mmCIF file of C-alpha atoms and ligand atoms in Angstrom:
data_model
loop_
_atom_site.group_PDB
_atom_site.id
_atom_site.type_symbol
_atom_site.label_atom_id
_atom_site.label_comp_id
_atom_site.label_asym_id
_atom_site.label_seq_id
_atom_site.Cartn_x
_atom_site.Cartn_y
_atom_site.Cartn_z
ATOM 1 C CA MET P 17 104.596 107.042 122.073
ATOM 2 C CA ARG P 18 105.331 110.166 120.071
ATOM 3 C CA ALA P 19 102.802 111.867 117.805
ATOM 4 C CA ALA P 20 102.315 115.153 115.919
ATOM 5 C CA VAL P 21 99.162 116.753 117.319
ATOM 6 C CA LEU P 22 97.010 119.581 115.957
ATOM 7 C CA GLU P 23 96.495 121.549 119.173
ATOM 8 C CA THR P 24 95.316 124.834 117.601
ATOM 9 C CA HIS P 25 94.182 125.416 113.997
ATOM 10 C CA GLY P 26 96.864 127.349 112.114
ATOM 11 C CA GLU P 27 99.505 127.032 114.864
ATOM 12 C CA PRO P 28 102.476 124.661 114.374
ATOM 13 C CA LEU P 29 101.664 121.032 115.179
ATOM 14 C CA GLU P 30 103.141 119.880 118.486
ATOM 15 C CA ILE P 31 105.254 116.772 118.914
ATOM 16 C CA GLU P 32 103.929 115.139 122.087
ATOM 17 C CA ASP P 33 104.090 111.974 124.151
ATOM 18 C CA VAL P 34 100.640 110.366 124.004
ATOM 19 C CA PRO P 35 99.287 107.030 125.307
ATOM 20 C CA GLU P 36 99.897 103.941 123.152
ATOM 21 C CA PRO P 37 96.681 102.822 121.420
ATOM 22 C CA GLU P 38 95.074 99.549 122.599
ATOM 23 C CA PRO P 39 92.968 97.570 120.104
ATOM 24 C CA ALA P 40 89.170 97.563 120.525
ATOM 25 C CA PRO P 41 87.613 94.192 119.501
ATOM 26 C CA ASP P 42 87.311 95.084 115.787
ATOM 27 C CA GLN P 43 90.560 97.048 115.569
ATOM 28 C CA ALA P 44 94.165 96.458 114.610
ATOM 29 C CA ILE P 45 97.046 98.582 115.835
ATOM 30 C CA VAL P 46 99.488 99.413 113.051
ATOM 31 C CA GLU P 47 103.051 100.519 113.760
ATOM 32 C CA THR P 48 103.742 103.282 111.262
ATOM 33 C CA GLU P 49 106.680 102.653 108.926
ATOM 34 C CA ALA P 50 105.909 105.487 106.501
ATOM 35 C CA CYS P 51 103.263 108.187 106.180
ATOM 36 C CA GLY P 52 102.857 110.844 103.484
ATOM 37 C CA ILE P 53 102.066 114.465 104.279
ATOM 38 C CA CYS P 54 99.105 115.570 102.163
ATOM 39 C CA ARG P 55 97.337 118.797 101.288
ATOM 40 C CA SER P 56 94.347 117.423 103.206
ATOM 41 C CA ASP P 57 96.511 117.590 106.350
ATOM 42 C CA TRP P 58 97.138 121.225 105.514
ATOM 43 C CA HIS P 59 93.369 121.827 105.069
ATOM 44 C CA ALA P 60 92.687 120.130 108.398
ATOM 45 C CA TRP P 61 95.361 122.193 110.085
ATOM 46 C CA GLN P 62 93.814 125.396 108.663
ATOM 47 C CA GLY P 63 90.439 124.430 110.147
ATOM 48 C CA ASP P 64 88.849 124.081 106.671
ATOM 49 C CA TRP P 65 85.771 122.034 105.746
ATOM 50 C CA SER P 66 83.363 123.386 108.372
ATOM 51 C CA TRP P 67 81.100 124.014 105.351
ATOM 52 C CA VAL P 68 80.687 120.270 104.884
ATOM 53 C CA GLY P 69 80.555 119.579 108.622
ATOM 54 C CA ALA P 70 84.029 118.039 108.538
ATOM 55 C CA SER P 71 86.240 120.516 110.377
ATOM 56 C CA VAL P 72 88.953 118.516 112.136
ATOM 57 C CA PRO P 73 88.845 118.934 115.925
ATOM 58 C CA GLU P 74 91.731 120.428 117.888
ATOM 59 C CA GLY P 75 93.640 117.713 119.731
ATOM 60 C CA GLN P 76 93.661 115.509 116.605
ATOM 61 C CA ILE P 77 96.655 113.377 115.624
ATOM 62 C CA LEU P 78 96.812 113.963 111.844
ATOM 63 C CA GLY P 79 98.253 111.608 109.205
ATOM 64 C CA HIS P 80 96.273 109.548 106.681
ATOM 65 C CA GLU P 81 98.695 108.080 104.100
ATOM 66 C CA PRO P 82 100.320 105.309 106.109
ATOM 67 C CA ALA P 83 101.876 101.948 105.559
ATOM 68 C CA GLY P 84 103.092 99.846 108.460
ATOM 69 C CA ILE P 85 103.157 96.587 110.379
ATOM 70 C CA VAL P 86 100.272 95.175 112.414
ATOM 71 C CA SER P 87 101.444 95.065 116.038
ATOM 72 C CA ALA P 88 98.231 93.964 117.805
ATOM 73 C CA VAL P 89 94.704 92.892 116.906
ATOM 74 C CA GLY P 90 91.407 92.918 118.810
ATOM 75 C CA GLU P 91 89.570 89.713 119.677
ATOM 76 C CA ASN P 92 87.131 89.904 116.725
ATOM 77 C CA VAL P 93 89.801 90.395 114.061
ATOM 78 C CA GLU P 94 90.086 87.269 111.907
ATOM 79 C CA THR P 95 92.209 87.840 108.822
ATOM 80 C CA LEU P 96 95.080 89.918 110.181
ATOM 81 C CA GLN P 97 97.856 89.022 112.528
ATOM 82 C CA GLU P 98 100.862 90.558 114.168
ATOM 83 C CA GLY P 99 103.626 91.175 111.632
ATOM 84 C CA ASP P 100 101.352 91.672 108.582
ATOM 85 C CA ARG P 101 102.502 94.488 106.300
ATOM 86 C CA VAL P 102 99.590 96.746 105.417
ATOM 87 C CA ALA P 103 98.576 99.986 103.750
ATOM 88 C CA VAL P 104 95.565 101.783 105.197
ATOM 89 C CA PRO P 105 93.341 103.887 102.913
ATOM 90 C CA PHE P 106 92.234 107.164 104.451
ATOM 91 C CA HIS P 107 88.537 106.309 104.162
ATOM 92 C CA LEU P 108 87.805 103.824 106.932
ATOM 93 C CA GLY P 109 84.506 102.136 106.099
ATOM 94 C CA ASP P 110 82.111 100.334 108.433
ATOM 95 C CA GLY P 111 82.307 97.221 106.212
ATOM 96 C CA THR P 112 78.540 96.682 106.414
ATOM 97 C CA CYS P 113 76.663 99.368 104.444
ATOM 98 C CA SER P 114 75.615 98.691 100.843
ATOM 99 C CA HIS P 115 78.622 100.576 99.438
ATOM 100 C CA CYS P 116 81.132 98.765 101.636
ATOM 101 C CA ARG P 117 79.607 95.438 100.653
ATOM 102 C CA GLU P 118 80.533 96.327 97.065
ATOM 103 C CA GLY P 119 84.063 97.137 98.200
ATOM 104 C CA ARG P 120 83.453 100.889 97.991
ATOM 105 C CA ALA P 121 84.598 102.107 101.384
ATOM 106 C CA ASN P 122 85.322 105.454 99.713
ATOM 107 C CA ASN P 123 81.528 105.937 99.487
ATOM 108 C CA CYS P 124 80.727 104.432 102.933
ATOM 109 C CA GLU P 125 77.613 105.898 104.573
ATOM 110 C CA THR P 126 79.362 106.140 107.952
ATOM 111 C CA VAL P 127 82.922 106.647 106.720
ATOM 112 C CA VAL P 128 85.490 107.788 109.274
ATOM 113 C CA PRO P 129 88.467 109.574 107.708
ATOM 114 C CA LEU P 130 91.734 108.381 109.230
ATOM 115 C CA GLY P 131 93.598 111.171 110.994
ATOM 116 C CA LEU P 132 90.879 113.665 110.120
ATOM 117 C CA SER P 133 88.243 112.748 112.715
ATOM 118 C CA GLY P 134 88.234 112.502 116.492
ATOM 119 C CA ALA P 135 87.132 108.861 116.083
ATOM 120 C CA ALA P 136 90.298 107.931 114.154
ATOM 121 C CA PRO P 137 93.641 109.193 115.478
ATOM 122 C CA GLY P 138 96.050 109.365 112.555
ATOM 123 C CA ALA P 139 99.457 108.092 111.549
ATOM 124 C CA PHE P 140 101.714 111.038 112.366
ATOM 125 C CA ALA P 141 102.532 108.790 115.319
ATOM 126 C CA GLU P 142 104.515 105.681 116.148
ATOM 127 C CA ALA P 143 101.294 103.647 115.918
ATOM 128 C CA PHE P 144 97.598 104.118 115.210
ATOM 129 C CA PRO P 145 94.348 102.085 115.477
ATOM 130 C CA VAL P 146 92.303 100.968 112.435
ATOM 131 C CA ARG P 147 88.546 100.400 112.823
ATOM 132 C CA GLU P 148 86.983 97.284 111.213
ATOM 133 C CA ALA P 149 90.531 96.164 110.575
ATOM 134 C CA ASP P 150 89.695 93.020 108.568
ATOM 135 C CA PHE P 151 87.842 95.211 106.104
ATOM 136 C CA ASN P 152 90.046 98.305 106.005
ATOM 137 C CA CYS P 153 93.652 97.077 106.135
ATOM 138 C CA VAL P 154 95.097 96.264 102.715
ATOM 139 C CA LYS P 155 97.835 93.617 102.843
ATOM 140 C CA LEU P 156 100.933 94.613 100.915
ATOM 141 C CA PRO P 157 102.685 92.392 98.404
ATOM 142 C CA ASP P 158 106.201 91.542 99.676
ATOM 143 C CA SER P 159 107.827 93.335 96.759
ATOM 144 C CA VAL P 160 106.446 96.756 97.699
ATOM 145 C CA GLU P 161 108.432 99.045 100.005
ATOM 146 C CA PHE P 162 106.683 100.899 102.824
ATOM 147 C CA THR P 163 107.884 104.280 101.597
ATOM 148 C CA GLU P 164 106.470 103.882 98.099
ATOM 149 C CA MET P 165 103.221 102.577 99.582
ATOM 150 C CA ALA P 166 102.699 105.749 101.590
ATOM 151 C CA GLY P 167 100.943 107.500 98.694
ATOM 152 C CA LEU P 168 98.725 104.488 98.151
ATOM 153 C CA GLY P 169 96.636 105.397 101.190
ATOM 154 C CA CYS P 170 95.562 108.656 99.608
ATOM 155 C CA ARG P 171 96.991 110.500 96.639
ATOM 156 C CA PHE P 172 98.283 107.819 94.306
ATOM 157 C CA MET P 173 95.168 105.693 94.615
ATOM 158 C CA THR P 174 92.955 108.777 94.380
ATOM 159 C CA ALA P 175 94.584 109.724 91.081
ATOM 160 C CA TYR P 176 94.245 106.157 89.803
ATOM 161 C CA HIS P 177 90.525 105.953 90.599
ATOM 162 C CA ALA P 178 89.906 109.413 89.116
ATOM 163 C CA LEU P 179 91.532 108.515 85.793
ATOM 164 C CA ALA P 180 90.931 104.793 85.358
ATOM 165 C CA ASP P 181 87.425 104.573 86.820
ATOM 166 C CA ARG P 182 85.719 107.969 86.931
ATOM 167 C CA ALA P 183 87.151 109.357 83.662
ATOM 168 C CA GLU P 184 87.448 105.920 81.998
ATOM 169 C CA LEU P 185 90.726 107.073 80.488
ATOM 170 C CA ARG P 186 91.695 105.529 77.150
ATOM 171 C CA PRO P 187 95.119 105.254 75.507
ATOM 172 C CA GLY P 188 95.715 108.267 73.289
ATOM 173 C CA ASP P 189 93.512 110.626 75.351
ATOM 174 C CA TRP P 190 94.761 114.120 76.105
ATOM 175 C CA VAL P 191 94.669 114.648 79.880
ATOM 176 C CA ALA P 192 95.063 118.090 81.448
ATOM 177 C CA VAL P 193 96.199 118.028 85.076
ATOM 178 C CA HIS P 194 95.598 121.300 86.911
ATOM 179 C CA GLY P 195 97.796 121.476 90.010
ATOM 180 C CA CYS P 196 100.959 119.375 90.237
ATOM 181 C CA GLY P 197 101.064 118.554 93.937
ATOM 182 C CA GLY P 198 101.120 114.911 95.073
ATOM 183 C CA VAL P 199 97.827 113.920 93.479
ATOM 184 C CA GLY P 200 98.544 115.887 90.298
ATOM 185 C CA LEU P 201 101.995 114.356 89.798
ATOM 186 C CA SER P 202 100.514 110.930 90.502
ATOM 187 C CA ALA P 203 97.907 111.624 87.794
ATOM 188 C CA ILE P 204 100.631 112.636 85.319
ATOM 189 C CA HIS P 205 102.559 109.415 85.892
ATOM 190 C CA ILE P 206 99.441 107.230 85.776
ATOM 191 C CA ALA P 207 98.071 108.910 82.630
ATOM 192 C CA ASP P 208 101.414 108.456 80.866
ATOM 193 C CA ALA P 209 101.688 104.839 82.010
ATOM 194 C CA LEU P 210 98.188 104.081 80.718
ATOM 195 C CA GLY P 211 99.079 105.396 77.266
ATOM 196 C CA ALA P 212 97.473 108.854 77.458
ATOM 197 C CA HIS P 213 99.123 112.247 76.839
ATOM 198 C CA PRO P 214 99.222 114.308 80.052
ATOM 199 C CA ILE P 215 99.569 118.098 80.004
ATOM 200 C CA ALA P 216 100.733 119.562 83.323
ATOM 201 C CA VAL P 217 99.477 122.966 84.525
ATOM 202 C CA ASP P 218 100.922 124.663 87.605
ATOM 203 C CA VAL P 219 102.287 127.997 88.812
ATOM 204 C CA ARG P 220 105.728 126.624 89.705
ATOM 205 C CA ASP P 221 108.436 125.611 87.255
ATOM 206 C CA ASP P 222 110.005 123.069 89.644
ATOM 207 C CA LYS P 223 106.725 121.130 89.781
ATOM 208 C CA LEU P 224 106.316 121.353 86.016
ATOM 209 C CA GLU P 225 109.855 120.060 85.606
ATOM 210 C CA ARG P 226 109.004 117.091 87.816
ATOM 211 C CA ALA P 227 105.833 116.553 85.780
ATOM 212 C CA ARG P 228 107.893 116.382 82.571
ATOM 213 C CA GLU P 229 110.207 113.824 84.196
ATOM 214 C CA LEU P 230 107.111 111.784 85.051
ATOM 215 C CA GLY P 231 105.922 111.744 81.463
ATOM 216 C CA ALA P 232 104.011 114.979 80.824
ATOM 217 C CA SER P 233 103.879 115.624 77.063
ATOM 218 C CA ALA P 234 103.664 119.370 77.693
ATOM 219 C CA ALA P 235 103.704 121.818 80.600
ATOM 220 C CA VAL P 236 101.913 125.146 81.042
ATOM 221 C CA ASN P 237 102.988 127.665 83.662
ATOM 222 C CA SER P 238 99.641 129.359 84.293
ATOM 223 C CA THR P 239 101.330 132.562 85.503
ATOM 224 C CA GLU P 240 103.081 132.980 82.142
ATOM 225 C CA VAL P 241 100.086 132.720 79.797
ATOM 226 C CA GLU P 242 96.985 134.871 79.678
ATOM 227 C CA HIS P 243 94.549 131.943 79.337
ATOM 228 C CA PRO P 244 95.888 128.622 80.720
ATOM 229 C CA ALA P 245 92.839 126.706 79.468
ATOM 230 C CA ARG P 246 93.271 128.120 75.970
ATOM 231 C CA ALA P 247 96.935 127.060 76.076
ATOM 232 C CA VAL P 248 95.859 123.531 76.992
ATOM 233 C CA ARG P 249 93.260 123.414 74.218
ATOM 234 C CA SER P 250 95.790 124.413 71.590
ATOM 235 C CA LEU P 251 98.238 121.753 72.838
ATOM 236 C CA ALA P 252 95.499 119.102 72.933
ATOM 237 C CA ASP P 253 94.110 119.205 69.381
ATOM 238 C CA GLY P 254 91.261 121.536 70.296
ATOM 239 C CA GLY P 255 90.591 120.390 73.833
ATOM 240 C CA ALA P 256 91.456 117.779 76.421
ATOM 241 C CA ASP P 257 89.493 114.521 76.567
ATOM 242 C CA VAL P 258 89.938 114.438 80.333
ATOM 243 C CA SER P 259 90.866 117.225 82.737
ATOM 244 C CA ILE P 260 91.479 116.993 86.460
ATOM 245 C CA ASP P 261 91.350 119.694 89.094
ATOM 246 C CA ALA P 262 93.957 118.248 91.421
ATOM 247 C CA LEU P 263 94.028 121.297 93.706
ATOM 248 C CA GLY P 264 90.515 122.531 94.499
ATOM 249 C CA ILE P 265 90.570 126.291 94.121
ATOM 250 C CA ALA P 266 88.134 128.217 91.908
ATOM 251 C CA GLU P 267 90.783 129.019 89.312
ATOM 252 C CA THR P 268 92.020 125.447 88.776
ATOM 253 C CA CYS P 269 88.476 124.055 88.752
ATOM 254 C CA ARG P 270 87.262 126.535 86.128
ATOM 255 C CA ASN P 271 90.451 126.172 84.076
ATOM 256 C CA SER P 272 89.972 122.424 84.133
ATOM 257 C CA VAL P 273 86.434 122.600 82.745
ATOM 258 C CA ALA P 274 87.513 125.205 80.172
ATOM 259 C CA SER P 275 90.394 122.953 79.006
ATOM 260 C CA LEU P 276 88.002 120.335 77.677
ATOM 261 C CA GLY P 277 87.043 119.617 74.120
ATOM 262 C CA THR P 278 83.568 118.448 73.071
ATOM 263 C CA ARG P 279 82.298 115.530 75.224
ATOM 264 C CA GLY P 280 85.317 115.888 77.508
ATOM 265 C CA THR P 281 85.288 114.795 81.142
ATOM 266 C CA HIS P 282 86.211 116.981 84.106
ATOM 267 C CA VAL P 283 87.106 115.176 87.331
ATOM 268 C CA GLN P 284 87.086 117.135 90.578
ATOM 269 C CA VAL P 285 89.627 115.639 92.965
ATOM 270 C CA GLY P 286 90.768 118.583 95.082
ATOM 271 C CA LEU P 287 88.560 119.757 97.932
ATOM 272 C CA THR P 288 88.124 123.516 98.208
ATOM 273 C CA THR P 289 89.653 126.002 100.631
ATOM 274 C CA GLY P 290 88.235 128.671 102.932
ATOM 275 C CA GLU P 291 88.083 130.967 99.883
ATOM 276 C CA GLU P 292 85.484 128.866 98.059
ATOM 277 C CA GLU P 293 83.819 127.090 100.985
ATOM 278 C CA GLY P 294 82.720 124.371 98.592
ATOM 279 C CA GLU P 295 81.077 126.643 96.013
ATOM 280 C CA ILE P 296 82.595 127.382 92.581
ATOM 281 C CA GLU P 297 80.803 128.985 89.591
ATOM 282 C CA LEU P 298 80.964 126.882 86.438
ATOM 283 C CA PRO P 299 80.061 127.666 82.781
ATOM 284 C CA VAL P 300 76.844 125.638 82.669
ATOM 285 C CA ASP P 301 75.903 126.567 79.095
ATOM 286 C CA ALA P 302 79.278 125.349 77.810
ATOM 287 C CA ILE P 303 78.848 122.144 79.833
ATOM 288 C CA THR P 304 75.467 121.646 78.154
ATOM 289 C CA MET P 305 76.366 122.580 74.601
ATOM 290 C CA LYS P 306 79.680 120.705 74.540
ATOM 291 C CA GLU P 307 78.128 117.734 76.372
ATOM 292 C CA LEU P 308 80.815 117.789 79.042
ATOM 293 C CA ASP P 309 80.793 115.312 81.911
ATOM 294 C CA VAL P 310 81.556 116.595 85.404
ATOM 295 C CA HIS P 311 82.552 113.944 87.914
ATOM 296 C CA GLY P 312 83.598 113.951 91.543
ATOM 297 C CA SER P 313 86.189 111.444 92.697
ATOM 298 C CA HIS P 314 87.031 110.527 96.270
ATOM 299 C CA GLY P 315 89.660 107.978 97.307
ATOM 300 C CA MET P 316 89.404 104.564 95.653
ATOM 301 C CA PRO P 317 87.228 101.477 96.164
ATOM 302 C CA LEU P 318 89.203 98.856 98.104
ATOM 303 C CA VAL P 319 88.424 96.290 95.396
ATOM 304 C CA ARG P 320 90.675 98.240 93.012
ATOM 305 C CA TYR P 321 93.876 97.651 95.012
ATOM 306 C CA GLN P 322 94.540 94.277 93.369
ATOM 307 C CA GLU P 323 94.706 95.865 89.922
ATOM 308 C CA LEU P 324 96.919 98.637 91.252
ATOM 309 C CA PHE P 325 99.298 96.067 92.799
ATOM 310 C CA LYS P 326 99.363 94.144 89.521
ATOM 311 C CA LEU P 327 100.344 97.273 87.562
ATOM 312 C CA ILE P 328 103.000 98.093 90.176
ATOM 313 C CA GLY P 329 104.277 94.495 90.181
ATOM 314 C CA GLU P 330 104.706 94.411 86.416
ATOM 315 C CA GLY P 331 106.453 97.801 86.470
ATOM 316 C CA THR P 332 103.787 99.777 84.597
ATOM 317 C CA LEU P 333 103.249 102.033 87.605
ATOM 318 C CA ASP P 334 105.912 103.134 90.075
ATOM 319 C CA PRO P 335 104.583 105.104 93.066
ATOM 320 C CA SER P 336 108.133 105.687 94.322
ATOM 321 C CA LYS P 337 108.579 108.182 91.486
ATOM 322 C CA ILE P 338 106.190 110.602 93.181
ATOM 323 C CA ILE P 339 107.950 110.522 96.547
ATOM 324 C CA GLY P 340 109.626 113.812 97.435
ATOM 325 C CA GLU P 341 111.847 114.101 100.484
ATOM 326 C CA THR P 342 111.808 111.642 103.370
ATOM 327 C CA LEU P 343 111.470 113.172 106.816
ATOM 328 C CA SER P 344 111.285 112.497 110.523
ATOM 329 C CA LEU P 345 108.227 113.154 112.703
ATOM 330 C CA GLU P 346 109.902 116.332 114.041
ATOM 331 C CA ASP P 347 109.886 117.787 110.513
ATOM 332 C CA VAL P 348 106.095 117.582 110.141
ATOM 333 C CA PRO P 349 105.184 121.015 111.604
ATOM 334 C CA ASN P 350 107.573 122.886 109.296
ATOM 335 C CA THR P 351 106.711 120.829 106.232
ATOM 336 C CA LEU P 352 103.015 121.508 106.753
ATOM 337 C CA ALA P 353 103.728 125.234 107.112
ATOM 338 C CA SER P 354 105.742 125.244 103.864
ATOM 339 C CA MET P 355 102.603 124.047 102.055
ATOM 340 C CA ASP P 356 101.143 127.575 102.498
ATOM 341 C CA ASP P 357 103.269 128.517 99.498
ATOM 342 C CA TYR P 358 103.079 125.163 97.673
ATOM 343 C CA GLU P 359 106.790 124.619 98.319
ATOM 344 C CA THR P 360 106.833 120.823 98.580
ATOM 345 C CA VAL P 361 107.567 118.936 95.342
ATOM 346 C CA GLY P 362 106.236 115.380 95.167
ATOM 347 C CA ILE P 363 104.910 113.556 98.222
ATOM 348 C CA PRO P 364 106.944 114.200 101.401
ATOM 349 C CA VAL P 365 107.017 110.986 103.440
ATOM 350 C CA ILE P 366 107.819 110.553 107.120
ATOM 351 C CA THR P 367 110.006 107.502 107.608
ATOM 352 C CA GLU P 368 111.419 108.153 111.098
ATOM 353 C CA PHE P 369 109.102 108.133 114.090
HETATM 354 ZN ZN1 ZN Z 423 95.524 112.891 101.520
HETATM 355 ZN ZN1 ZN Z 424 80.127 101.422 104.749
#
């Protein structure tokens, strides 16, 4: 089968013929129908994350935002069968640790990130294996298209968990979203749909335009104002109730914290780059005196998918709105390279393998 393989960090991915995966006893094989291309793929390709012991090995098949059809199951798999339509979250849990038993595979003690670890070849391929398949595969409602589900394996669900669970967003809240890539645009749409007032912050007007289409009440081009956080505070009645760093560089993280009003909540969603190596200075005295909350947010507990499907089913949320262009597997190397300059708008999704 064909796959896009990271042979050398920083060099274009190579489209190769690789062996078809066979299911181990606990695994399902999923034929990929759609897979988003995410900034985490770009980080992996750059060789980032050595500072958290998570550098992605050369030889890796990337791809962690898939939806597809189960084509084979191992002998121990009980709840899935050939032909099932599934989404696969990027955090593959073991299904047995205390967090997994609460449905929180995103916090699993032995988590294996799909497409970002040698133990889990990814979905930039015609098919891919899923460990502990009964636990990790999420069956799709019939009404949901594969393409719109692609973001539900990573960015859309990440944004939902960050806002609904970690920030406990309430209707009427002002929400600053720093960085309007896939997760940022998802956050704009979700915040608007949940009755909050999102303010989009980015360096590119095309992304801010998309954010306005998705429901942003206001947009700040951070290259055109001296103090982006001050601009947000004046738009948000003195300060945002919730602010998200949806990128993960020092500037967006600090701007996010500085956008908050008293007792506001910062949620860190983006992982950092080789510039920061996981360390960013924050204004601790302001955090103390304004009683700010600082939260991390990673993926989404599997138990939250049912609520997400309900909101999609009733039309409150529409993940298809975040989809950018649809691509073929051959386009992956160039699309990844274009992310150096933040050129992609919305979530690019591979639909031809
Ligand atoms: Zn991702
Ligand atoms: Zn676990």
